[in-house]
Coordinates of C-alpha atoms and ligand atoms in Angstrom, one line a residue:
M1 CA -28.4 -53.6 -16.0
T2 CA -30.8 -50.8 -15.5
N3 CA -31.5 -48.5 -18.5
P4 CA -29.3 -45.6 -17.3
E5 CA -26.4 -48.1 -16.6
L6 CA -26.8 -49.5 -20.1
K7 CA -26.9 -46.0 -21.6
E8 CA -23.7 -45.2 -19.7
A9 CA -22.0 -48.4 -20.8
L10 CA -22.8 -47.7 -24.4
M11 CA -21.9 -44.0 -24.5
A12 CA -18.8 -43.3 -26.6
K13 CA -15.8 -42.4 -24.5
A14 CA -12.8 -40.2 -24.9
R15 CA -9.8 -39.8 -22.6
I16 CA -7.3 -37.0 -22.6
A17 CA -4.1 -36.9 -20.6
V18 CA -1.6 -34.2 -20.6
D19 CA 2.0 -34.6 -19.6
A20 CA 3.4 -31.2 -18.7
Y21 CA 6.9 -32.4 -19.5
R22 CA 6.0 -33.2 -23.1
P23 CA 4.7 -30.1 -24.8
I24 CA 4.2 -29.8 -28.6
G25 CA 5.6 -26.2 -28.7
Q26 CA 5.1 -22.6 -28.0
I27 CA 2.1 -21.0 -29.7
D28 CA 3.3 -18.1 -31.7
R29 CA 1.4 -14.9 -31.2
R30 CA 1.0 -14.8 -35.0
M31 CA -1.3 -17.9 -34.8
Y32 CA -4.3 -15.6 -34.8
G33 CA -3.8 -13.7 -38.0
V34 CA -6.2 -12.6 -40.8
L35 CA -6.0 -11.6 -44.5
V36 CA -7.0 -8.1 -45.4
E37 CA -7.2 -8.0 -49.2
H38 CA -8.3 -5.4 -51.7
M39 CA -11.0 -7.7 -52.9
G40 CA -14.8 -7.3 -53.1
R41 CA -15.9 -5.5 -49.9
C42 CA -13.1 -6.5 -47.5
V43 CA -11.5 -3.1 -47.6
Y44 CA -14.1 -0.8 -49.2
T45 CA -17.3 -0.8 -47.2
G46 CA -15.6 -3.4 -44.9
I47 CA -12.9 -1.9 -42.8
F48 CA -12.9 1.4 -44.7
E49 CA -15.9 3.5 -45.5
P50 CA -15.4 7.3 -45.0
D51 CA -19.2 8.0 -45.4
H52 CA -20.2 5.5 -42.7
P53 CA -21.8 7.1 -39.6
T54 CA -19.2 5.3 -37.4
A55 CA -16.1 6.2 -39.6
D56 CA -13.3 8.2 -37.9
E57 CA -11.3 10.9 -39.6
H58 CA -9.2 8.2 -41.4
G59 CA -12.4 6.7 -42.9
L60 CA -12.1 3.6 -40.7
R61 CA -15.4 2.1 -39.6
Q62 CA -15.3 2.0 -35.8
D63 CA -18.2 -0.5 -35.5
V64 CA -16.1 -3.0 -37.5
M65 CA -13.0 -2.0 -35.4
G66 CA -14.9 -3.0 -32.3
L67 CA -15.6 -6.4 -33.7
V68 CA -12.1 -6.8 -34.9
R69 CA -10.8 -6.1 -31.4
E70 CA -13.3 -8.7 -30.0
L71 CA -12.1 -11.2 -32.6
G72 CA -8.7 -11.0 -31.0
I73 CA -6.5 -11.0 -34.1
T74 CA -2.7 -10.5 -33.7
V75 CA -1.4 -10.0 -37.3
A76 CA -2.9 -8.9 -40.6
R77 CA -1.6 -9.9 -44.0
Y78 CA -2.0 -7.2 -46.7
P79 CA -2.8 -6.2 -49.5
G80 CA -3.6 -9.7 -50.9
G81 CA -4.2 -12.5 -51.9
N82 CA -4.3 -12.6 -55.7
F83 CA -4.7 -8.8 -55.7
V84 CA -1.1 -8.2 -54.8
S85 CA 0.2 -9.9 -58.0
N86 CA -0.9 -6.9 -60.2
Y87 CA -0.6 -4.2 -57.6
R88 CA 1.5 -1.1 -57.8
W89 CA 2.0 -0.1 -54.1
E90 CA 2.9 3.5 -55.0
D91 CA -0.6 4.0 -56.4
G92 CA -1.9 3.8 -52.8
I93 CA 0.3 6.5 -51.2
G94 CA 0.3 10.3 -51.2
P95 CA -2.6 12.8 -51.6
V96 CA -5.8 10.7 -52.2
A97 CA -7.0 13.1 -55.0
E98 CA -3.8 12.4 -57.0
R99 CA -3.9 8.6 -56.7
P100 CA -4.7 6.7 -60.0
T101 CA -7.7 4.6 -60.5
R102 CA -6.9 1.3 -62.1
R103 CA -8.5 -1.9 -63.5
E104 CA -7.8 -4.6 -61.0
L105 CA -7.2 -7.9 -62.9
A106 CA -7.4 -10.5 -60.1
W107 CA -11.0 -9.8 -59.2
H108 CA -12.1 -7.8 -62.2
S109 CA -13.0 -4.6 -60.5
T110 CA -12.0 -1.0 -60.3
E111 CA -9.4 0.0 -57.7
P112 CA -9.6 3.7 -56.7
N113 CA -6.5 3.4 -54.4
S114 CA -8.2 5.6 -51.8
F115 CA -7.0 3.1 -49.2
G116 CA -3.3 2.2 -49.4
L117 CA -0.2 1.3 -47.3
D118 CA -0.4 4.3 -44.9
E119 CA -4.1 3.8 -44.3
F120 CA -3.5 0.1 -43.6
M121 CA -0.8 1.0 -41.1
E122 CA -3.2 3.3 -39.3
W123 CA -5.8 0.6 -39.2
C124 CA -3.2 -1.8 -37.7
R125 CA -2.2 0.7 -35.1
Q126 CA -5.8 1.2 -34.0
A127 CA -6.5 -2.6 -34.1
E128 CA -3.3 -3.2 -32.2
V129 CA -2.2 -5.8 -34.8
E130 CA 1.2 -6.5 -36.4
P131 CA 1.2 -5.8 -40.2
M132 CA 2.5 -8.6 -42.5
M133 CA 3.1 -7.3 -46.0
A134 CA 2.9 -9.3 -49.3
I135 CA 4.9 -8.0 -52.2
N136 CA 4.1 -8.3 -55.9
L137 CA 6.2 -11.0 -57.5
G138 CA 3.6 -11.5 -60.3
T139 CA 4.3 -8.4 -62.4
R140 CA 7.2 -7.0 -60.5
G141 CA 10.5 -8.0 -58.8
E142 CA 13.5 -7.1 -56.8
E143 CA 13.6 -3.4 -57.4
D144 CA 10.0 -2.7 -56.3
A145 CA 10.4 -5.0 -53.3
V146 CA 13.4 -3.0 -52.1
N147 CA 11.5 0.3 -52.8
I148 CA 8.4 -0.7 -50.7
L149 CA 10.7 -1.9 -48.0
D150 CA 12.5 1.4 -47.9
Y151 CA 9.2 3.3 -47.9
T152 CA 7.9 1.1 -45.1
N153 CA 10.9 0.6 -42.8
G154 CA 13.6 3.0 -44.0
E155 CA 15.2 5.6 -41.8
L156 CA 14.8 9.1 -43.3
G157 CA 17.2 10.3 -45.9
T158 CA 16.4 8.4 -49.0
Q159 CA 13.8 9.0 -51.8
Y160 CA 11.3 6.5 -50.5
S161 CA 11.7 7.0 -46.8
D162 CA 11.4 10.8 -47.2
M163 CA 8.3 10.2 -49.3
R164 CA 6.8 8.5 -46.3
R165 CA 7.7 11.5 -44.1
D166 CA 6.2 13.8 -46.7
N167 CA 3.0 11.8 -46.6
G168 CA 2.8 12.4 -42.9
H169 CA 4.6 9.4 -41.4
A170 CA 8.1 10.2 -40.3
E171 CA 8.5 7.1 -38.1
P172 CA 9.4 3.9 -39.9
Y173 CA 6.7 1.2 -39.6
N174 CA 9.3 -1.5 -38.9
V175 CA 7.3 -4.4 -40.6
R176 CA 9.1 -7.6 -39.8
M177 CA 7.3 -10.3 -41.9
W178 CA 7.1 -10.2 -45.7
C179 CA 5.5 -12.6 -48.1
L180 CA 7.4 -13.2 -51.3
G181 CA 4.4 -13.0 -53.6
N182 CA 1.1 -14.9 -53.3
E183 CA 0.0 -18.3 -54.7
M184 CA 2.6 -18.2 -57.4
D185 CA 1.9 -21.9 -58.2
G186 CA -1.7 -21.1 -59.3
P187 CA -2.4 -20.7 -63.0
W188 CA -5.0 -18.1 -62.0
Q189 CA -2.3 -15.8 -60.5
V190 CA -1.3 -12.8 -62.5
G191 CA 2.4 -13.6 -63.3
H192 CA 2.0 -17.3 -62.4
K193 CA 5.3 -19.1 -62.6
N194 CA 6.7 -22.6 -62.7
A195 CA 8.6 -23.7 -59.6
E196 CA 12.0 -23.0 -61.0
D197 CA 11.2 -19.5 -62.2
Y198 CA 9.5 -18.6 -58.9
A199 CA 12.4 -20.1 -56.9
Y200 CA 14.9 -17.9 -58.7
L201 CA 12.8 -14.8 -58.4
A202 CA 11.9 -15.4 -54.7
G203 CA 15.6 -16.1 -53.9
S204 CA 17.0 -13.0 -55.6
T205 CA 14.3 -10.9 -54.1
A206 CA 14.9 -12.3 -50.6
R207 CA 18.6 -11.6 -51.0
A208 CA 18.0 -8.0 -52.0
M209 CA 15.6 -7.4 -49.2
K210 CA 18.0 -9.0 -46.6
M211 CA 20.8 -6.7 -48.0
M212 CA 18.6 -3.9 -46.7
D213 CA 17.7 -5.6 -43.4
Q214 CA 19.1 -9.0 -42.5
D215 CA 16.6 -9.5 -39.7
L216 CA 13.5 -9.6 -41.9
E217 CA 11.3 -12.7 -41.7
L218 CA 10.6 -13.9 -45.3
V219 CA 7.8 -16.2 -46.4
A220 CA 8.2 -18.2 -49.6
C221 CA 5.0 -19.2 -51.4
G222 CA 4.2 -22.9 -50.9
S223 CA 1.2 -24.6 -52.4
S224 CA -2.2 -22.9 -52.8
A225 CA -3.9 -26.2 -51.9
W226 CA -3.1 -29.8 -51.1
E227 CA -4.8 -30.8 -54.4
M228 CA -2.3 -28.8 -56.5
P229 CA -0.6 -31.2 -59.0
T230 CA 2.7 -29.5 -58.1
F231 CA 2.3 -30.0 -54.3
G232 CA 5.5 -31.5 -52.9
D233 CA 7.7 -30.8 -55.9
W234 CA 6.9 -27.1 -55.6
E235 CA 8.0 -26.9 -52.0
R236 CA 11.1 -29.0 -52.7
T237 CA 12.2 -26.9 -55.6
I238 CA 11.7 -23.6 -53.8
L239 CA 13.4 -24.7 -50.6
D240 CA 16.2 -26.5 -52.3
L241 CA 17.3 -23.2 -53.9
N242 CA 16.4 -20.9 -51.0
Y243 CA 16.8 -22.8 -47.7
D244 CA 19.1 -20.2 -46.2
E245 CA 17.2 -17.2 -47.6
V246 CA 13.7 -17.8 -46.4
D247 CA 12.3 -18.4 -42.9
Y248 CA 8.8 -19.7 -43.7
I249 CA 7.1 -21.7 -46.4
S250 CA 3.4 -20.9 -46.8
M251 CA 0.4 -23.1 -47.3
H252 CA -3.2 -22.2 -48.0
R253 CA -6.1 -24.4 -47.0
Y254 CA -9.8 -23.8 -47.8
V255 CA -12.4 -26.6 -47.2
D256 CA -15.6 -26.7 -49.2
P257 CA -18.7 -28.1 -47.4
D258 CA -20.6 -28.4 -50.6
V259 CA -18.3 -31.1 -52.2
Q260 CA -18.3 -33.6 -49.4
D261 CA -20.5 -35.4 -46.9
R262 CA -21.0 -33.6 -43.6
A263 CA -19.1 -36.1 -41.5
S264 CA -16.0 -35.6 -43.7
F265 CA -16.5 -31.9 -43.5
L266 CA -16.5 -32.0 -39.7
A267 CA -13.2 -33.8 -40.0
A268 CA -11.6 -30.7 -41.7
G269 CA -9.0 -30.7 -38.9
Y270 CA -7.9 -34.2 -40.1
D271 CA -7.5 -32.8 -43.6
M272 CA -5.5 -29.9 -42.2
D273 CA -3.3 -32.3 -40.2
R274 CA -2.5 -34.3 -43.4
F275 CA -1.6 -31.2 -45.4
I276 CA 0.6 -29.6 -42.6
D277 CA 2.4 -33.0 -42.0
G278 CA 3.1 -33.2 -45.8
V279 CA 4.6 -29.7 -45.9
I280 CA 6.8 -30.5 -42.8
A281 CA 7.9 -33.8 -44.3
T282 CA 8.9 -32.1 -47.6
A283 CA 10.7 -29.1 -45.9
D284 CA 12.6 -31.5 -43.5
A285 CA 13.6 -33.7 -46.4
V286 CA 15.3 -30.7 -48.0
G287 CA 16.8 -29.7 -44.7
A288 CA 18.2 -33.3 -44.1
K289 CA 19.7 -33.4 -47.6
K290 CA 21.5 -30.1 -46.8
R291 CA 22.6 -31.4 -43.4
S292 CA 21.0 -28.2 -42.0
D293 CA 20.0 -27.6 -38.4
K294 CA 17.6 -25.0 -39.5
K295 CA 13.9 -25.8 -39.4
I296 CA 11.7 -24.0 -41.9
K297 CA 8.6 -22.6 -40.2
I298 CA 5.1 -22.8 -41.7
S299 CA 2.9 -19.8 -42.4
V300 CA -0.7 -21.0 -43.0
D301 CA -1.4 -17.6 -44.3
E302 CA -4.8 -18.3 -45.8
W303 CA -7.2 -20.8 -44.2
N304 CA -11.0 -21.0 -43.9
V305 CA -14.2 -22.7 -45.0
W306 CA -15.1 -21.6 -48.5
R307 CA -17.9 -22.7 -50.9
L308 CA -15.8 -22.6 -54.0
A309 CA -18.5 -22.7 -56.7
E310 CA -18.4 -19.0 -57.3
W311 CA -14.6 -19.0 -57.6
N312 CA -14.7 -22.0 -60.0
S313 CA -17.0 -20.1 -62.2
M314 CA -14.6 -17.1 -62.1
E315 CA -11.7 -19.2 -63.1
H316 CA -12.7 -19.0 -66.7
G317 CA -12.5 -15.2 -66.6
F318 CA -15.2 -12.7 -66.0
A319 CA -17.5 -12.8 -68.9
T320 CA -18.6 -9.2 -68.3
D321 CA -17.4 -5.8 -69.6
D322 CA -18.0 -4.0 -66.4
W323 CA -15.4 -3.3 -63.8
P324 CA -17.4 -2.7 -60.6
F325 CA -16.1 -0.9 -57.5
A326 CA -16.2 -3.0 -54.4
P327 CA -18.6 -5.6 -55.8
K328 CA -20.0 -8.4 -53.6
R329 CA -17.5 -11.3 -54.2
I330 CA -17.6 -14.6 -52.4
E331 CA -19.6 -13.3 -49.4
D332 CA -20.2 -16.8 -48.0
V333 CA -22.8 -16.9 -45.3
Y334 CA -21.6 -19.4 -42.7
T335 CA -23.6 -22.1 -41.0
G336 CA -23.4 -23.8 -37.6
A337 CA -21.6 -26.7 -39.3
D338 CA -19.1 -24.3 -40.8
A339 CA -18.2 -23.0 -37.3
L340 CA -17.6 -26.5 -36.1
A341 CA -15.3 -27.4 -39.0
L342 CA -13.4 -24.1 -38.5
G343 CA -13.0 -24.9 -34.8
G344 CA -11.5 -28.3 -35.9
M345 CA -9.1 -26.6 -38.2
L346 CA -8.0 -24.3 -35.4
I347 CA -7.3 -27.4 -33.2
S348 CA -5.1 -28.8 -36.0
L349 CA -3.1 -25.5 -36.3
L350 CA -2.5 -25.5 -32.5
R351 CA -1.5 -29.1 -32.6
H352 CA 1.2 -28.1 -35.0
A353 CA 2.3 -25.1 -32.9
D354 CA 5.9 -26.3 -33.0
R355 CA 6.1 -25.6 -36.8
V356 CA 3.1 -23.4 -37.7
K357 CA 4.4 -20.1 -36.5
A358 CA 1.9 -17.9 -38.4
A359 CA -1.7 -18.4 -39.6
C360 CA -4.2 -16.1 -41.1
I361 CA -7.9 -16.8 -41.5
A362 CA -8.9 -15.4 -44.9
Q363 CA -10.4 -13.0 -45.0
L364 CA -11.5 -10.5 -42.3
V365 CA -14.7 -8.7 -43.4
N366 CA -17.4 -9.6 -46.0
V367 CA -15.2 -11.8 -48.2
I368 CA -15.4 -15.3 -46.7
A369 CA -15.2 -13.6 -43.4
P370 CA -16.1 -13.8 -39.7
I371 CA -17.4 -10.2 -39.8
M372 CA -20.1 -9.0 -42.2
T373 CA -21.2 -5.4 -43.0
E374 CA -23.9 -3.5 -44.8
K375 CA -22.7 -0.5 -46.8
G376 CA -23.7 2.4 -44.7
G377 CA -25.3 0.1 -42.2
R378 CA -24.9 -2.7 -39.7
A379 CA -22.0 -5.0 -38.8
W380 CA -22.4 -8.5 -37.3
R381 CA -20.6 -11.7 -36.4
Q382 CA -20.8 -14.8 -38.6
T383 CA -21.0 -18.2 -36.9
T384 CA -17.3 -18.7 -37.6
F385 CA -16.4 -15.7 -35.6
Y386 CA -16.8 -17.7 -32.3
P387 CA -14.2 -20.5 -32.5
F388 CA -11.6 -18.0 -33.6
S389 CA -12.4 -15.3 -31.0
I390 CA -12.6 -17.8 -28.2
G391 CA -9.4 -19.6 -29.3
S392 CA -7.5 -16.3 -29.7
R393 CA -8.5 -15.2 -26.2
I394 CA -7.8 -18.5 -24.3
A395 CA -5.5 -20.7 -26.3
R396 CA -2.1 -19.1 -25.7
G397 CA 1.2 -20.2 -24.3
T398 CA 2.2 -23.8 -24.9
A399 CA 0.2 -26.4 -26.8
Y400 CA -0.1 -30.0 -25.6
D401 CA -1.1 -33.1 -27.6
A402 CA -4.1 -34.4 -25.7
V403 CA -6.2 -37.3 -26.9
V404 CA -5.0 -40.7 -25.7
E405 CA -8.2 -42.7 -26.4
T406 CA -11.4 -42.0 -28.3
A407 CA -14.2 -43.8 -30.1
R408 CA -14.1 -43.5 -33.9
T409 CA -16.6 -42.1 -36.4
S410 CA -17.1 -42.8 -40.1
T411 CA -16.6 -40.4 -42.9
E412 CA -16.9 -41.0 -46.7
R413 CA -13.7 -39.2 -47.5
Y414 CA -11.3 -40.4 -44.8
G415 CA -12.8 -43.6 -43.5
E416 CA -12.8 -43.9 -39.7
V417 CA -11.4 -40.9 -37.9
D418 CA -11.2 -40.0 -34.2
Q419 CA -14.6 -39.0 -32.9
L420 CA -13.1 -36.5 -30.5
D421 CA -10.4 -34.2 -31.5
A422 CA -8.8 -31.9 -28.9
V423 CA -5.8 -29.8 -27.9
V424 CA -4.8 -28.4 -24.5
T425 CA -2.9 -25.2 -24.0
W426 CA -1.2 -23.7 -20.9
D427 CA 0.4 -20.3 -20.4
K428 CA 2.9 -20.5 -17.6
E429 CA 3.2 -16.7 -17.5
T430 CA -0.5 -16.1 -16.7
G431 CA -1.3 -19.5 -15.1
T432 CA -4.2 -19.9 -17.5
G433 CA -5.0 -22.4 -20.2
S434 CA -7.6 -24.0 -22.3
L435 CA -9.1 -27.3 -23.5
L436 CA -10.6 -27.1 -27.0
A437 CA -12.5 -30.2 -28.2
L438 CA -14.6 -31.1 -31.2
N439 CA -17.1 -34.0 -31.2
R440 CA -17.1 -34.9 -34.9
S441 CA -19.9 -37.4 -34.7
L442 CA -23.2 -36.2 -36.2
T443 CA -25.2 -38.6 -34.1
E444 CA -23.3 -39.7 -31.0
P445 CA -22.5 -37.8 -27.8
V446 CA -19.1 -38.5 -26.2
D447 CA -18.2 -38.7 -22.5
L448 CA -14.9 -36.9 -22.0
S449 CA -12.5 -37.3 -19.2
A450 CA -9.4 -35.1 -19.2
A451 CA -6.4 -35.6 -16.8
L452 CA -5.0 -32.1 -16.5
A453 CA -3.3 -32.3 -13.1
S454 CA 0.2 -32.2 -14.4
L455 CA -0.4 -28.7 -15.6
G456 CA -1.5 -27.6 -12.1
V457 CA -5.1 -26.9 -13.3
S458 CA -7.2 -26.2 -10.3
R459 CA -10.1 -24.1 -11.6
V460 CA -12.5 -23.9 -14.5
V461 CA -12.9 -20.2 -15.3
K462 CA -15.6 -20.7 -18.0
A463 CA -16.8 -23.5 -20.2
Q464 CA -18.8 -22.8 -23.4
I465 CA -20.0 -24.9 -26.3
L466 CA -21.1 -24.4 -29.9
A467 CA -23.7 -27.0 -30.4
P468 CA -26.1 -25.7 -33.0
E469 CA -29.4 -27.4 -32.9
D470 CA -29.7 -26.7 -36.6
L471 CA -26.4 -27.2 -38.3
D472 CA -27.6 -25.1 -41.3
A473 CA -28.5 -22.1 -39.1
V474 CA -26.8 -18.8 -40.0
N475 CA -26.4 -15.4 -38.4
T476 CA -27.8 -12.4 -40.3
A477 CA -28.1 -8.7 -39.7
D478 CA -31.6 -9.2 -38.5
N479 CA -30.9 -12.4 -36.5
P480 CA -27.2 -11.9 -35.5
D481 CA -27.2 -14.4 -32.6
A482 CA -28.9 -17.5 -34.2
V483 CA -25.6 -19.4 -33.7
A484 CA -23.5 -18.4 -30.6
P485 CA -21.7 -20.3 -27.9
V486 CA -23.6 -21.1 -24.7
P487 CA -22.4 -22.1 -21.2
H488 CA -21.7 -25.8 -20.7
A489 CA -21.5 -28.0 -17.6
V490 CA -18.1 -29.4 -16.8
E491 CA -16.7 -30.9 -13.5
L492 CA -13.2 -30.6 -12.2
S493 CA -12.1 -32.9 -9.4
D494 CA -8.4 -33.6 -8.5
G495 CA -7.3 -32.2 -11.8
V496 CA -9.6 -34.4 -13.8
L497 CA -12.2 -32.6 -15.9
T498 CA -15.3 -34.5 -17.0
T499 CA -18.1 -33.6 -19.3
T500 CA -20.3 -34.8 -22.1
L501 CA -20.2 -33.3 -25.6
P502 CA -23.4 -33.6 -27.6
P503 CA -23.1 -34.7 -31.2
A504 CA -21.6 -32.1 -33.6
S505 CA -20.3 -29.7 -31.0
W506 CA -17.1 -27.7 -30.2
L507 CA -16.2 -27.1 -26.6
A508 CA -13.9 -24.5 -25.2
V509 CA -13.0 -24.6 -21.5
E510 CA -10.9 -21.8 -20.0
L511 CA -8.7 -23.1 -17.2
A512 CA -6.7 -21.6 -14.4
Ligands
LIG601 O1 -9.0 -15.3 -50.1 C1 -9.4 -15.3 -51.4 C2 -8.3 -15.7 -52.4 O2 -8.0 -17.1 -52.2 C3 -7.0 -15.0 -52.3 O3 -6.9 -13.8 -53.0 C4 -6.0 -16.0 -52.9 O4 -4.7 -15.9 -52.4 C5 -6.7 -17.4 -52.7 O5 -6.8 -18.1 -53.8

């Protein structure tokens, strides 16, 4: 054998084949959501900064708005996060000068309430995204849930709907999706509850809300993390009591690069698969016991990469007496490796498109976010911006399981995992699709061959790859493009796409 032949023979291989008659499921448009929380600088000096040179008459930063549109988000969950569990939504409506300033317990800061529900709805209108509201089941309950629902969606003629009109918004906002609290399984949550107490409160709140509007889509809190000691029992208890009342169970997943070897970190999609499969198994076990035909949907309404050291230090309370306004909190600066892990998590979400019907990257700006800003200054894209923005643009329609054969790669945490992870999507309406693939190996390239003929693929529109030379490289205000996707060579012949992925790379091919 000559040298090139030997190299070719030794190269790791992966084979993808798609059967158009065996889809996973329809990708819900809510797959590309975000969390907008009153936390740190996500709202204040993030999306909202009245004094910023680009702010419009509503105080909304238009430089950020441009990046938000480019990110391609479809739904935004608001106002938290942990924040919501001590929030009085009425504080954030009406004349700004009359709104109260309060101590905010979840993040130990001062909340001026100059941004509230109506400002958020204006932001959603401009960003062309669907609002997803979370209600406070930490310190409040059924009555306030019904009041905010009436303020948000009610036809005029009641105290709260008329209040909305008096605040300048006669038309109901018609918000469909509502989260029944946030992370109520977490001892850090204001008003944290055990599973039984939360199950009763969520159920009675859901019933009251559906008495107002039976077509609402309600999300019960699932587990804040796979590691929660209550995971499994929590979901079972909540769904056992509320299977008919709720439509979704939530799950939150953050992966921390600093507590694992890099190979395991790049397998973050494997970790996500495991968690989602566990939630599906638990929900379906309850459904089977009830002999129900209904399938509970999953809302992964917080997911991301997050270096948790700062949070862990906060867990013991904030040992300070000050209550800052819009302080810098968990402003993680993302690396090239972080973008790859996030791309892998996105592949996992799409692979579960039959059950994951909503997902929100958390959060949107500054706070563990794809977009960063300076107060009064610039805005830029973090490395993690790219897998999300590319996915949201090209991975639509129907998802197909893809990998039939691949070399394996070693990780400390999970042992051997597939070296190549991938998902294929195809949108019949537009005749376009995508192949998203991650090479999880830190050292080995992989030769990929993908049989896509059954979808009718005849053309590659664009192929781009994230393959950071330096996995620790980051994007900053001064060097905003250090990590960005670049064009990649792929061949398509008779419906078979071939290419080579370098080690540690995330490929996105747009097909037609
Ligand atoms: O996104 C940051 C925080 O993470 C959210 O407020 C909370 O829901 C989760 O613990």
